[in-house]
Coordinates of C-alpha atoms in Angstrom, one line a residue:
M1 CA 94.5 142.1 141.5
R2 CA 91.2 140.7 140.1
I3 CA 92.4 141.4 136.5
T4 CA 95.6 139.4 137.3
I5 CA 93.6 136.4 138.7
L6 CA 91.2 136.6 135.7
A7 CA 94.1 136.6 133.3
V8 CA 95.7 133.6 135.0
L9 CA 92.4 131.7 135.0
I10 CA 91.8 132.4 131.3
L11 CA 95.3 131.3 130.4
T12 CA 94.9 128.1 132.5
L13 CA 91.6 127.4 130.8
F14 CA 93.1 128.0 127.3
L15 CA 96.1 125.7 128.0
T16 CA 94.0 123.0 129.5
A17 CA 91.6 123.1 126.6
N18 CA 94.4 122.7 124.1
L19 CA 95.8 119.8 126.0
A20 CA 92.4 118.0 126.4
L21 CA 90.4 118.7 123.4
G22 CA 87.7 116.1 122.8
E23 CA 86.2 115.0 119.5
E24 CA 83.6 117.1 117.7
F25 CA 80.2 115.5 117.3
T26 CA 77.7 116.9 114.8
S27 CA 74.3 115.9 113.4
S28 CA 71.4 117.6 111.7
N29 CA 69.8 118.7 115.0
F30 CA 72.6 119.1 117.5
Q31 CA 76.3 119.8 117.9
I32 CA 78.7 119.1 120.8
L33 CA 82.1 120.8 120.8
D34 CA 85.0 119.6 123.0
P35 CA 83.1 117.2 125.2
V36 CA 85.8 117.1 127.9
I37 CA 85.0 116.1 131.4
F38 CA 85.2 119.0 133.8
P39 CA 83.5 119.7 137.0
S40 CA 80.7 122.2 136.6
S41 CA 81.4 125.7 138.1
F42 CA 84.9 125.0 139.1
A43 CA 86.1 128.6 139.2
T44 CA 84.3 131.5 141.0
S45 CA 84.9 134.9 142.5
S46 CA 82.8 137.7 143.7
S47 CA 82.9 139.3 140.3
F48 CA 82.6 136.4 137.9
N49 CA 81.5 132.8 137.6
L50 CA 83.0 130.4 135.1
T51 CA 80.7 127.4 134.4
S52 CA 81.9 124.5 132.2
T53 CA 79.9 121.7 130.6
V54 CA 80.3 118.2 131.7
S55 CA 80.4 115.4 129.2
Q56 CA 79.0 111.9 129.9
I57 CA 81.3 109.8 132.0
A58 CA 80.4 106.5 130.5
I59 CA 79.1 105.3 127.1
G60 CA 75.4 105.8 126.7
T61 CA 74.7 107.8 129.8
S62 CA 73.5 110.9 128.0
S63 CA 70.6 110.6 125.6
A64 CA 67.4 112.3 124.4
T65 CA 64.6 111.5 122.1
S66 CA 66.4 113.2 119.2
F67 CA 70.0 112.2 119.8
V68 CA 72.4 110.1 121.8
S69 CA 75.9 111.4 122.7
N70 CA 78.6 108.7 122.8
A71 CA 81.4 110.9 123.9
G72 CA 84.6 110.1 125.7
F73 CA 87.9 108.6 124.6
L74 CA 87.2 105.2 123.1
P75 CA 89.6 102.5 122.0
K76 CA 90.4 102.4 118.3
F77 CA 89.6 98.7 117.7
I78 CA 87.7 96.0 119.5
S79 CA 86.8 92.7 118.0
T80 CA 83.4 91.0 118.3
P81 CA 83.2 87.6 120.2
V82 CA 82.2 84.5 118.4
V83 CA 79.7 82.6 120.5
T84 CA 78.9 78.9 120.7
A85 CA 75.7 77.6 122.4
S86 CA 75.2 73.9 123.3
A87 CA 71.8 72.9 124.7
G88 CA 71.5 70.2 127.3
N89 CA 69.0 69.0 130.0
A90 CA 67.5 72.3 131.4
Q91 CA 70.6 74.2 130.5
V92 CA 72.6 75.8 127.7
S93 CA 76.4 75.9 127.7
L94 CA 77.9 79.0 126.2
S95 CA 81.5 79.7 125.2
W96 CA 83.0 82.5 123.2
S97 CA 86.2 83.8 121.7
S98 CA 88.2 86.4 123.6
V99 CA 87.7 90.0 122.6
T100 CA 90.9 91.7 121.4
G101 CA 91.7 95.3 120.6
D102 CA 93.1 98.5 122.0
D103 CA 91.4 98.3 125.4
T104 CA 91.5 95.6 128.1
V105 CA 88.4 93.5 128.8
V106 CA 87.8 93.1 132.5
N107 CA 84.3 91.6 132.5
Y108 CA 81.9 89.7 130.2
K109 CA 78.2 89.8 130.6
V110 CA 75.7 87.3 129.3
G111 CA 72.3 88.5 128.2
Q112 CA 69.4 86.1 128.3
S113 CA 65.9 86.3 126.8
T114 CA 63.1 84.0 125.5
T115 CA 62.4 86.5 122.7
S116 CA 64.6 86.9 119.7
G117 CA 66.3 90.3 119.8
G118 CA 65.5 90.8 123.5
P119 CA 65.1 92.6 125.8
Y120 CA 67.8 90.7 127.7
S121 CA 68.4 90.3 131.3
F122 CA 72.2 90.5 132.0
S123 CA 74.5 89.0 134.6
S124 CA 78.2 89.7 135.1
L125 CA 80.6 86.8 134.8
G126 CA 84.1 88.3 135.2
N127 CA 86.9 87.8 132.8
V128 CA 85.9 84.3 131.6
L129 CA 85.2 82.7 128.3
S130 CA 82.4 80.2 129.1
K131 CA 79.2 79.9 131.2
T132 CA 76.6 77.2 131.6
V133 CA 73.1 78.7 132.2
T134 CA 71.1 76.3 134.3
G135 CA 67.5 76.2 135.6
L136 CA 66.0 76.5 132.1
S137 CA 62.7 75.0 130.8
N138 CA 63.1 72.1 128.4
G139 CA 61.5 72.7 125.0
T140 CA 61.8 76.5 125.3
T141 CA 64.2 78.4 123.0
Y142 CA 66.5 80.8 124.8
Y143 CA 68.4 83.6 123.1
F144 CA 71.8 84.9 124.4
I145 CA 74.3 87.6 123.6
I146 CA 77.7 88.3 125.2
R147 CA 79.0 91.8 126.0
A148 CA 82.6 92.7 126.8
E149 CA 83.3 95.6 129.2
S150 CA 86.3 97.5 130.2
T151 CA 87.1 99.2 133.5
G152 CA 84.2 101.2 134.8
G153 CA 81.6 99.1 133.0
S154 CA 82.1 100.7 129.6
L155 CA 80.7 98.6 126.8
L156 CA 83.5 97.5 124.3
S157 CA 81.6 95.1 122.0
S158 CA 78.6 92.9 121.8
S159 CA 78.2 89.5 120.1
A160 CA 75.6 88.4 117.6
Q161 CA 72.7 86.5 119.1
V162 CA 72.9 82.8 119.6
S163 CA 70.1 80.4 120.6
G164 CA 69.7 77.1 122.4
T165 CA 66.7 74.8 123.2
P166 CA 67.2 72.7 126.3
T167 CA 65.9 69.1 125.9
A168 CA 65.3 66.3 128.4
P169 CA 67.5 63.2 127.9
S170 CA 65.7 60.5 126.0
T171 CA 64.8 57.4 128.1
S172 CA 65.4 54.1 126.5
G173 CA 62.9 51.4 127.5
G174 CA 63.7 48.7 129.1
G175 CA 65.3 46.1 129.9
G176 CA 65.4 44.2 132.7
G177 CA 66.4 41.1 133.6
G178 CA 69.1 39.2 134.4
G179 CA 72.1 38.4 133.1
G180 CA 74.9 39.9 131.9
G181 CA 75.3 43.2 132.7
G182 CA 75.2 45.6 130.2
G183 CA 77.5 48.2 129.8
G184 CA 76.3 51.7 129.6
G185 CA 75.0 53.7 126.7
V186 CA 76.9 54.3 123.5
A187 CA 78.1 57.9 122.9
T188 CA 76.3 59.5 120.0
S189 CA 77.8 62.1 117.7
G190 CA 77.2 65.8 117.8
Y191 CA 76.0 68.4 115.4
I192 CA 77.5 71.9 114.9
R193 CA 76.0 74.8 113.0
F194 CA 78.3 77.6 111.8
S195 CA 77.0 81.0 110.6
G196 CA 78.4 84.5 109.9
R197 CA 79.7 87.0 107.3
A198 CA 82.2 86.6 104.6
Y199 CA 82.5 87.9 101.0
P200 CA 79.9 87.4 98.2
K201 CA 80.2 83.9 96.7
S202 CA 83.6 83.3 98.3
I203 CA 85.0 79.9 99.2
I204 CA 84.9 79.3 102.9
T205 CA 87.0 76.6 104.4
L206 CA 86.5 75.0 107.8
L207 CA 89.3 73.2 109.6
K208 CA 89.0 70.9 112.6
D209 CA 92.2 70.4 114.6
A210 CA 94.2 72.0 111.6
K211 CA 92.7 69.5 109.1
V212 CA 90.3 70.6 106.4
E213 CA 86.8 69.5 107.3
L214 CA 84.9 71.0 104.4
S215 CA 84.5 73.9 102.0
V216 CA 81.3 75.8 101.2
T217 CA 80.4 78.8 99.1
A218 CA 79.0 82.0 100.7
S219 CA 75.7 83.3 99.4
P220 CA 75.5 86.3 97.0
D221 CA 74.8 88.5 100.1
A222 CA 78.0 87.2 101.6
K223 CA 76.3 85.4 104.5
F224 CA 77.0 81.7 105.2
D225 CA 75.1 79.1 107.3
F226 CA 76.2 75.4 107.2
S227 CA 76.3 72.5 109.5
V228 CA 78.7 69.6 110.3
S229 CA 77.3 66.4 111.7
N230 CA 78.7 63.1 113.1
I231 CA 81.2 64.9 115.3
S232 CA 82.3 62.5 118.0
P233 CA 82.3 63.7 121.6
G234 CA 85.5 65.5 122.5
N235 CA 87.3 68.9 122.5
Y236 CA 88.2 70.4 119.2
N237 CA 89.8 73.5 117.8
F238 CA 87.9 74.8 114.8
S239 CA 89.3 77.4 112.4
I240 CA 87.6 79.1 109.4
Y241 CA 88.9 81.4 106.6
S242 CA 87.7 82.7 103.3
E243 CA 89.3 83.4 99.9
D244 CA 88.5 86.3 97.6
P245 CA 88.2 86.1 93.8
K246 CA 91.9 86.9 93.4
G247 CA 93.0 84.0 95.6
R248 CA 93.9 86.2 98.6
R249 CA 93.2 84.5 101.9
S250 CA 91.8 86.1 105.1
T251 CA 93.3 85.4 108.5
F252 CA 91.8 82.5 110.5
V253 CA 89.0 82.9 112.9
N254 CA 89.7 80.4 115.6
F255 CA 87.4 79.0 118.3
P256 CA 87.4 75.9 120.6
I257 CA 84.3 73.8 120.8
S258 CA 83.5 71.0 123.3
V259 CA 81.2 68.4 121.8
T260 CA 79.1 66.3 124.1
S261 CA 77.1 63.2 123.3
G262 CA 74.2 64.1 120.9
A263 CA 74.8 67.8 121.4
A264 CA 73.3 70.3 118.9
I265 CA 75.7 73.3 118.9
N266 CA 75.1 76.7 117.3
T267 CA 78.2 78.9 116.6
T268 CA 77.1 82.4 115.4
G269 CA 78.6 85.8 114.8
I270 CA 81.6 84.5 112.7
F271 CA 83.0 87.6 110.9
I272 CA 85.6 86.8 108.4
P273 CA 88.3 89.5 108.3
P274 CA 89.0 91.3 104.9
T275 CA 91.7 90.3 102.5
I276 CA 94.4 93.0 101.7
D277 CA 97.0 93.8 99.1
V278 CA 99.0 96.8 97.8
D279 CA 99.8 97.6 94.2
K280 CA 103.5 98.5 94.8
S281 CA 106.3 96.7 96.5
E282 CA 108.1 100.0 96.8
V283 CA 106.7 103.4 96.5
K284 CA 108.5 106.7 96.0
R285 CA 107.8 108.9 99.0
G286 CA 105.1 111.4 98.1
D287 CA 103.5 109.1 95.5
N288 CA 100.3 107.2 96.2
I289 CA 100.1 103.5 97.0
A290 CA 96.8 101.7 96.5
I291 CA 95.6 99.5 99.4
L292 CA 92.9 97.1 98.3
G293 CA 91.1 93.9 99.1
V294 CA 87.7 92.4 99.6
A295 CA 85.5 92.6 102.7
H296 CA 81.9 92.1 103.6
P297 CA 79.7 94.3 101.3
K298 CA 78.8 97.8 102.3
T299 CA 80.9 97.8 105.4
D300 CA 83.2 100.4 107.0
V301 CA 86.8 99.3 106.3
T302 CA 89.4 100.8 108.6
I303 CA 93.0 100.5 107.4
L304 CA 96.0 100.6 109.7
V305 CA 99.4 101.7 108.3
N306 CA 102.4 101.0 110.4
S307 CA 104.7 104.0 110.6
E308 CA 106.5 106.1 113.2
H309 CA 103.1 107.2 114.2
E310 CA 100.4 104.6 113.4
L311 CA 98.0 105.9 110.7
F312 CA 94.4 105.0 110.4
V313 CA 92.2 105.7 107.4
K314 CA 88.7 104.6 106.4
T315 CA 86.9 103.6 103.3
L316 CA 83.8 101.7 102.3
S317 CA 83.5 98.4 100.6
D318 CA 81.1 98.2 97.5
N319 CA 78.2 95.9 96.8
N320 CA 80.7 93.2 95.8
G321 CA 82.8 93.7 98.9
A322 CA 85.8 95.3 97.1
Y323 CA 87.5 98.2 98.7
L324 CA 90.3 100.6 97.6
Y325 CA 92.2 103.4 99.3
N326 CA 94.9 105.5 97.6
L327 CA 97.3 106.5 100.4
D328 CA 99.4 109.6 100.0
T329 CA 102.9 108.5 101.3
S330 CA 104.1 112.0 102.0
G331 CA 103.7 111.6 105.7
L332 CA 105.5 108.2 105.9
E333 CA 109.1 107.9 106.8
L334 CA 111.5 106.0 104.5
G335 CA 111.8 102.3 105.1
D336 CA 109.7 99.2 105.5
H337 CA 106.0 99.4 106.3
F338 CA 103.0 97.1 106.6
T339 CA 99.2 97.6 106.4
R340 CA 96.3 95.7 107.8
S341 CA 92.5 96.2 107.7
K342 CA 89.3 95.3 109.5
S343 CA 85.7 95.9 108.8
A344 CA 82.6 96.7 110.8
V345 CA 78.8 96.5 110.2
D346 CA 75.7 96.5 112.4
G347 CA 77.7 96.6 115.6
E348 CA 79.9 93.7 114.6
I349 CA 83.7 94.1 114.1
S350 CA 86.1 91.7 112.5
N351 CA 89.6 90.9 113.5
F352 CA 92.5 92.3 111.5
S353 CA 93.4 91.0 108.1
Q354 CA 96.8 89.7 107.2
A355 CA 99.6 92.2 106.7
A356 CA 100.6 93.5 103.3
T357 CA 104.2 94.9 103.2
F358 CA 105.7 97.7 101.2
K359 CA 108.7 100.0 101.2
V360 CA 108.8 103.8 101.0
G361 CA 111.9 104.7 99.1
A362 CA 113.3 106.7 96.1
I363 CA 111.4 104.9 93.3
S364 CA 108.0 103.3 92.8
V365 CA 108.0 99.7 91.8
P366 CA 104.7 98.0 90.9
K367 CA 104.2 94.7 92.7
A368 CA 103.9 92.7 89.5
E369 CA 107.2 94.2 88.3
A370 CA 108.9 93.3 91.6
A371 CA 107.8 89.7 91.1
V372 CA 109.4 89.7 87.6
K373 CA 112.7 91.1 88.9
K374 CA 112.8 88.5 91.7
A375 CA 112.4 85.8 89.1
C376 CA 115.3 87.3 87.1
D377 CA 117.6 86.9 90.1
L378 CA 118.6 83.4 89.2
N379 CA 121.3 83.0 91.9
N380 CA 119.3 84.8 94.6
D381 CA 121.9 87.4 95.4
V382 CA 119.4 90.3 95.2
R383 CA 121.1 91.5 92.0
V384 CA 120.6 90.9 88.3
N385 CA 124.0 91.0 86.6
I386 CA 126.5 89.0 84.5
V387 CA 126.3 86.0 86.9
D388 CA 122.6 85.6 86.1
F389 CA 123.3 86.1 82.4
S390 CA 126.0 83.3 82.6
I391 CA 123.5 80.9 84.2
M392 CA 121.0 81.6 81.5
A393 CA 123.6 81.3 78.7
Y394 CA 124.8 77.9 80.0
W395 CA 121.3 76.5 79.3
W396 CA 121.1 78.0 75.8
K397 CA 119.9 75.2 73.4
R398 CA 119.9 72.6 76.1
P399 CA 116.8 70.7 77.1
L400 CA 114.9 72.3 80.0
T401 CA 113.8 69.3 82.1
S402 CA 114.8 69.6 85.8
P403 CA 113.6 72.4 88.2
A404 CA 117.1 73.8 88.3
Q405 CA 117.0 74.3 84.5
T406 CA 113.5 75.6 84.2
I407 CA 114.2 78.7 86.4
V408 CA 115.8 80.3 83.3
D409 CA 112.5 80.1 81.4
L410 CA 111.3 83.5 82.6
N411 CA 108.2 83.6 80.4
N412 CA 107.1 80.0 81.2
D413 CA 106.8 78.8 77.6
G414 CA 108.9 75.7 78.1
R415 CA 111.8 77.0 76.1
L416 CA 114.8 79.2 76.5
T417 CA 114.7 81.9 73.8
L418 CA 115.7 85.5 73.2
V419 CA 112.5 86.5 74.9
D420 CA 113.9 85.3 78.2
F421 CA 117.2 87.2 77.6
S422 CA 115.1 90.3 76.9
I423 CA 113.3 89.9 80.2
L424 CA 116.6 89.5 82.0
A425 CA 117.9 92.6 80.3
Y426 CA 114.9 94.6 81.5
C427 CA 115.6 93.6 85.1
W428 CA 119.3 94.3 84.9
T429 CA 120.9 96.0 87.9
G430 CA 124.5 95.4 87.1

């Protein structure tokens, strides 16, 4: 009977382990295998005792002087909040962008310190995107960070530090006397500072309410730090994006800012997402497709490939921010796909890049070749045949002046020659 019970327990443990295997963690001085949460000593009898290990139940709850175990089942992607700080009289108003990713934020915490880098004292705010910290001393610089938490208080992401120095309102002298009443003060313009990460020497464009405000160049280390002054009091939607050396644009980083009279506002932790591209518009299943772009230098770049089962791969950007991953398409199903990327460094995580699309099919078509073939389709019927040849033949030895006529000039030399007919023949589908 005991043998039967033992066999059942061993079989149950085996099946449970296969269904709930955790990640394997290793380092030079410790190893944790299958850190799955089980109650300790959950099976006993008079002849044997089965004792299991218990993993930590929250991030950061197990540690030692030589290692820290961050076990558990964590979300794949969580963005970092962009924080804005506006100092006032004995107060600092904070606002931040919402954290997005594969887990749900239920609470934000604000950390406060008078020392850069902390330690911080934290207070819970709930699921809100702004907080005015009051009761501060004018003339003292305060430092803040924002943390996002999921259910159970698990830390999802933490912002870059932002600072603010409360200042007492200026008192204008004077005036007294009689007559005429004077209407109140004149609203003064505000000042906003923007700082964060982009790509080395890339062009960064700032938009205010969807209109270009200015463009600046990132430093060689890919950081940027610039200011905008003379902003009238009001509520604005700011957006920022960058462009890599190939002219590929990042997605926008968006954040609302409320400007009060004479406010000095700091907006920090802006992390420009990577750019992305692929080298083929169509790839033969089983061939490689190159996924490439530019990100912040020396960052971990995670690439998402949309398929029947989402695929995640990682690579590293070089000193210039360039990254490249050659993806084996053997595991992808036939049809249309897209890929996006995001980067992470020093605890900060960007949003996703734009999507680059490609098709898995029976042949491989370089992206440049696909653009040429699209240009050869003069009547836009997704074929290159006698109809396109007839259109081109009609303009033979005629002046090419209007846009309708210049579409037949496939090599863009301002003339219709045998070279253009040769390009058309190369693209021929019949």
